[in-house]
Coordinates of C-alpha atoms in Angstrom, one line a residue:
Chain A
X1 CA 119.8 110.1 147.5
X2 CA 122.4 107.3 148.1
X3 CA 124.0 108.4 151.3
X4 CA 126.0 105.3 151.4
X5 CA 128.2 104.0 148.6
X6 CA 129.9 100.8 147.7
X7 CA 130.9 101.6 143.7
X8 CA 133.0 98.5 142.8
X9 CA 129.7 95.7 142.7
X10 CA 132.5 93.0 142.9
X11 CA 136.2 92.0 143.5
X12 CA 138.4 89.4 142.9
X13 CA 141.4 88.2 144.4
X14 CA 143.8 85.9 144.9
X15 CA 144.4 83.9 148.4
X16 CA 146.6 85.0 150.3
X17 CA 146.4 88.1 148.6
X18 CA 145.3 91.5 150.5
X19 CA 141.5 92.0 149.6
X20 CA 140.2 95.8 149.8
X21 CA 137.2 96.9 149.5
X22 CA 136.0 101.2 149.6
X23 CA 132.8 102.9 150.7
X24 CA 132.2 106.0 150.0
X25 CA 129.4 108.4 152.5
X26 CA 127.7 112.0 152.0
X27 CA 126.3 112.9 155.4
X28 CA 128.9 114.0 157.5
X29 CA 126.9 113.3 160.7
X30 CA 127.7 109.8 160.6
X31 CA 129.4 108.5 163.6
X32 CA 129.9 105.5 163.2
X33 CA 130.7 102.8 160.3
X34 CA 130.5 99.5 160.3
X35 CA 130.9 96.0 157.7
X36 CA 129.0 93.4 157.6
X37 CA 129.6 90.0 155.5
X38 CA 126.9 88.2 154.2
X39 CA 126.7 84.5 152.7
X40 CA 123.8 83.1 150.3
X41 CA 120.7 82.6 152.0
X42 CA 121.8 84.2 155.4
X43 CA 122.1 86.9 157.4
X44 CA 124.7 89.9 157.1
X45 CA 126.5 89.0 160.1
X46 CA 128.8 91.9 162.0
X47 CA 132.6 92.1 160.6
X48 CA 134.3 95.5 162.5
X49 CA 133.1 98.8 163.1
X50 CA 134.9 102.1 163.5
X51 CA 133.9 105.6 165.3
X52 CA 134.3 108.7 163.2
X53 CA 136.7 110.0 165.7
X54 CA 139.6 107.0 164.6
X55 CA 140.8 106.9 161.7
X56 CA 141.9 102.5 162.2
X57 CA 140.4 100.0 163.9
X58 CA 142.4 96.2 163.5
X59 CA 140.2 93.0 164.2
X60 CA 142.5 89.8 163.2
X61 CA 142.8 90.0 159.3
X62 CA 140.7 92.7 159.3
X63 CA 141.1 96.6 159.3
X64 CA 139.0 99.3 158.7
X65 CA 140.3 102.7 157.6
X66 CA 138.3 105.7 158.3
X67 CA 139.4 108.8 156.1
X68 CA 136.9 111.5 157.2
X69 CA 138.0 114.8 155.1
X70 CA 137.6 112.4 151.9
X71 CA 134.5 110.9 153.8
X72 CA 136.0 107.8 152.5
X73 CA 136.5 104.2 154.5
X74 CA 138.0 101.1 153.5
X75 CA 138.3 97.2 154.8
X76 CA 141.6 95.7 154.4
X77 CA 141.7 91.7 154.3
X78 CA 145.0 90.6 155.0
X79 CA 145.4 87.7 154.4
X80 CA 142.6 86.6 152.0
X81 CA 141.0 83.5 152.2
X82 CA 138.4 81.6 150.3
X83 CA 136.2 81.4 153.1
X84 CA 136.2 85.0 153.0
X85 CA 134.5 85.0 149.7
X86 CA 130.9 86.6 150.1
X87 CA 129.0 90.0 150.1
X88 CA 130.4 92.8 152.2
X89 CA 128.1 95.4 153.2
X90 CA 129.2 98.7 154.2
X91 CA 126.7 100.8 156.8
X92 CA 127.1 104.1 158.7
X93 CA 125.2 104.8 161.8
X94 CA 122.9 108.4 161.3
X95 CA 120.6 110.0 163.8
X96 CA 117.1 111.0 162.3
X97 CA 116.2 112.9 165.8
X98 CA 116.7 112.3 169.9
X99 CA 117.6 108.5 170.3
X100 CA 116.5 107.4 166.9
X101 CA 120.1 106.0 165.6
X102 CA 119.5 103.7 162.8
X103 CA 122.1 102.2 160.1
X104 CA 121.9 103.1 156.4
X105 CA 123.3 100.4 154.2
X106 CA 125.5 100.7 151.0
X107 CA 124.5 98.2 148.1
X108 CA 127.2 95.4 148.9
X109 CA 130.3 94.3 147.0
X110 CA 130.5 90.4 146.3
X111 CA 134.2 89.5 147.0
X112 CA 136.0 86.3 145.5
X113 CA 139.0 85.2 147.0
X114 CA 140.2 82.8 144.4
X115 CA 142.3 79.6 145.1
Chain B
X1 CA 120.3 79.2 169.7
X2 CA 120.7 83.1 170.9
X3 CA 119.6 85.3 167.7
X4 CA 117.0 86.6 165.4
X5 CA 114.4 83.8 164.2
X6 CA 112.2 84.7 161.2
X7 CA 109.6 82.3 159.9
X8 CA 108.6 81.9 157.5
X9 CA 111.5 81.0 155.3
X10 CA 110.0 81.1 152.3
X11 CA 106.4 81.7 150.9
X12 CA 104.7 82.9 147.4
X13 CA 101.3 85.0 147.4
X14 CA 99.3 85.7 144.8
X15 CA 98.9 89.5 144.2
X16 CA 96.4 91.4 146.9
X17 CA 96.8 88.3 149.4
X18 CA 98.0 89.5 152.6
X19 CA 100.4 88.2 155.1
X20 CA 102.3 88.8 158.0
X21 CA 106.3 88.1 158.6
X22 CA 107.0 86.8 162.4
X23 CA 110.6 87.9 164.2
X24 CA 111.5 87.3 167.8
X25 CA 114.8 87.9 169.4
X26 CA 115.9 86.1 172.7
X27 CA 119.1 88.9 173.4
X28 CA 117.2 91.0 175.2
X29 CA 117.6 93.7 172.9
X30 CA 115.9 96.8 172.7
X31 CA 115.6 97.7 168.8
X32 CA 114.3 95.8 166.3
X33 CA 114.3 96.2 162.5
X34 CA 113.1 95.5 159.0
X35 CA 115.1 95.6 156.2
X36 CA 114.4 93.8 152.5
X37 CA 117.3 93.2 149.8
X38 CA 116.9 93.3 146.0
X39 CA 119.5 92.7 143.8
X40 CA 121.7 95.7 143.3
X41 CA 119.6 97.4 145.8
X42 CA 121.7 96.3 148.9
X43 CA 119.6 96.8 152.3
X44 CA 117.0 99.4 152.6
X45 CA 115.5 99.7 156.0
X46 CA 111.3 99.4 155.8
X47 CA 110.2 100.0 159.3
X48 CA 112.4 99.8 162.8
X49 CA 111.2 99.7 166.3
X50 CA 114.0 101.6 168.7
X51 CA 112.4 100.3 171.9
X52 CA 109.5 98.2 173.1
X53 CA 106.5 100.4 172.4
X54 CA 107.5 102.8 169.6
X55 CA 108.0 102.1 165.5
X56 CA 109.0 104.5 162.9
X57 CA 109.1 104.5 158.9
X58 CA 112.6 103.8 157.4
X59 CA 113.3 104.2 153.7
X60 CA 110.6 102.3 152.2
X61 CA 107.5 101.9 154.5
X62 CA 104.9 101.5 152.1
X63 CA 103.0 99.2 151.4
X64 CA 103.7 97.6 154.6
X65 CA 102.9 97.8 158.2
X66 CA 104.7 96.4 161.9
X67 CA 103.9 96.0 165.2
X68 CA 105.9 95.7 168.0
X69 CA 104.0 92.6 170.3
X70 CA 106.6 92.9 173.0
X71 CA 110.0 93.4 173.5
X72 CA 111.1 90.1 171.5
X73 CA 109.0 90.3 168.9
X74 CA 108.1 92.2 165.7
X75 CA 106.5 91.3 162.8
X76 CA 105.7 93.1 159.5
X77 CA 102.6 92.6 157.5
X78 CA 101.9 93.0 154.1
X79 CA 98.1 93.9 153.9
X80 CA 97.8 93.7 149.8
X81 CA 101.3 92.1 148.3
X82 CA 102.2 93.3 145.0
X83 CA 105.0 92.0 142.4
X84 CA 107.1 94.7 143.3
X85 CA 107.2 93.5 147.0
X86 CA 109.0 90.1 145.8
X87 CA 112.3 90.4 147.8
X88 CA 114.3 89.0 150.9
X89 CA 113.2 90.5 154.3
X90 CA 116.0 90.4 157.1
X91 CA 114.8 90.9 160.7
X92 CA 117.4 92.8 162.6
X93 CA 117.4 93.8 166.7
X94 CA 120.3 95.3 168.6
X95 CA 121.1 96.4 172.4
X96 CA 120.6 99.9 171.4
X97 CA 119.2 101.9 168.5
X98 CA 121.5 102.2 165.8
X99 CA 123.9 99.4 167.2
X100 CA 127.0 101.2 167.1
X101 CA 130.2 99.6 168.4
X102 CA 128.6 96.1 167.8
X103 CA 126.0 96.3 165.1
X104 CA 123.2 94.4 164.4
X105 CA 122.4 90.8 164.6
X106 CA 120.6 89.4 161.6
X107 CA 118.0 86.7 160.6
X108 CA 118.1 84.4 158.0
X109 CA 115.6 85.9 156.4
X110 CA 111.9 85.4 154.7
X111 CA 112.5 85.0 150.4
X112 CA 108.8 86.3 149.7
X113 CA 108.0 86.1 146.1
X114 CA 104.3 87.8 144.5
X115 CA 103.0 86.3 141.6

């Protein structure tokens, strides 16, 4: 049961160009989302995050809309660069019980941004 | 360097050998995590550790075990690798479990392939 989901496995745009990328949840007891970027051969590192109760949060070139009725959220690159090209994770926070909050990851979409 | 160190980087078993995959952090966090990536797979959480003292299955736990040495350090240990193991592993710790507002911080990674 995929409760996180990244449909599009890759994108590719133009620079300067606005890049956007959608992730779609199930479990409506999510409270928070967050991206992460990840290069070849290292780490996702943290992009932006969003609590369930906004609906935008604006980092920079980056913004993450949060639609909860269509449990939908999107990151908005704006605008994109080359360096920018890599894996973007999607991940929403879930509690399995008391403290126990851990993250469950969608599958990734590999962005281009194309010179 | 402040972060997540894994070691090793990289290293090929034969199948039934056993090993065991260091992490330390020097945040000061409280959770720590496992997580391996296969293509098209994205991130699937194997084992996490919410504070010093305690570890819980994630999504795919077997076949693998962790212990939590201290509060900087967790390591995961494959007691009988098999082919299907063959992955990336990603340490992960954060302040608090789940890392909401500011995520997770990543290692590297350990590139583990079974022959």
């Amino acid at each position: 049961d995929q409760q996180v989901k990244q449909n599009s496995p890759s994108l590719s745009v133009q620079e300067g160009r606005i890049s956007i990328l959608n992730c779609d949840y199930t479990n409506s007891m999510f409270d928070y989302f967050l991206w992460y970027k990840k290069y070849p051969a290292e780490g996702p590192t943290f992009l932006i995050s969003i609590s369930s109760i906004k609906d935008k949060n604006e980092d920079g070139r980056f913004t993450v809309f949060l639609n909860k009725s269509a449990k939908h959220l999107s990151l908005h690159i704006v605008p994109s660069q080359p360096g920018d090209s890599a894996v973007y994770f999607c991940a929403a926070r879930g509690n399995s019980g008391g403290s126990n909050y851990k993250l469950t990851f969608g599958k990734g979409t590999l962005l281009t941004v194309n010179p | 360097n402040a972060g997540v160190t894994q070691t090793p980087k990289f290293q090929v078993l034969k199948t039934g050998q056993s090993m065991t995959l260091q992490c330390a952090q020097d945040m000061n966090h409280n959770s720590m995590y496992w997580y391996r990536q296969d293509p098209g797979m994205g991130l699937r959480l194997i084992y996490y550790s919410a504070s010093e003292g305690t570890t819980d299955k994630g999504e795919v736990p077997n076949g693998y075990n962790v212990s939590r040495l201290n509060k900087r350090e967790f390591s995961l240990r494959l007691e009988s690798a098999a082919p299907s193991q063959t992955s990336v592993y990603f340490c992960a710790s954060s302040e608090a479990a789940g890392g909401a507002s500011y995520g997770y911080t990543f290692g590297s990674g350990t590139r583990l392939t079974v022959v």
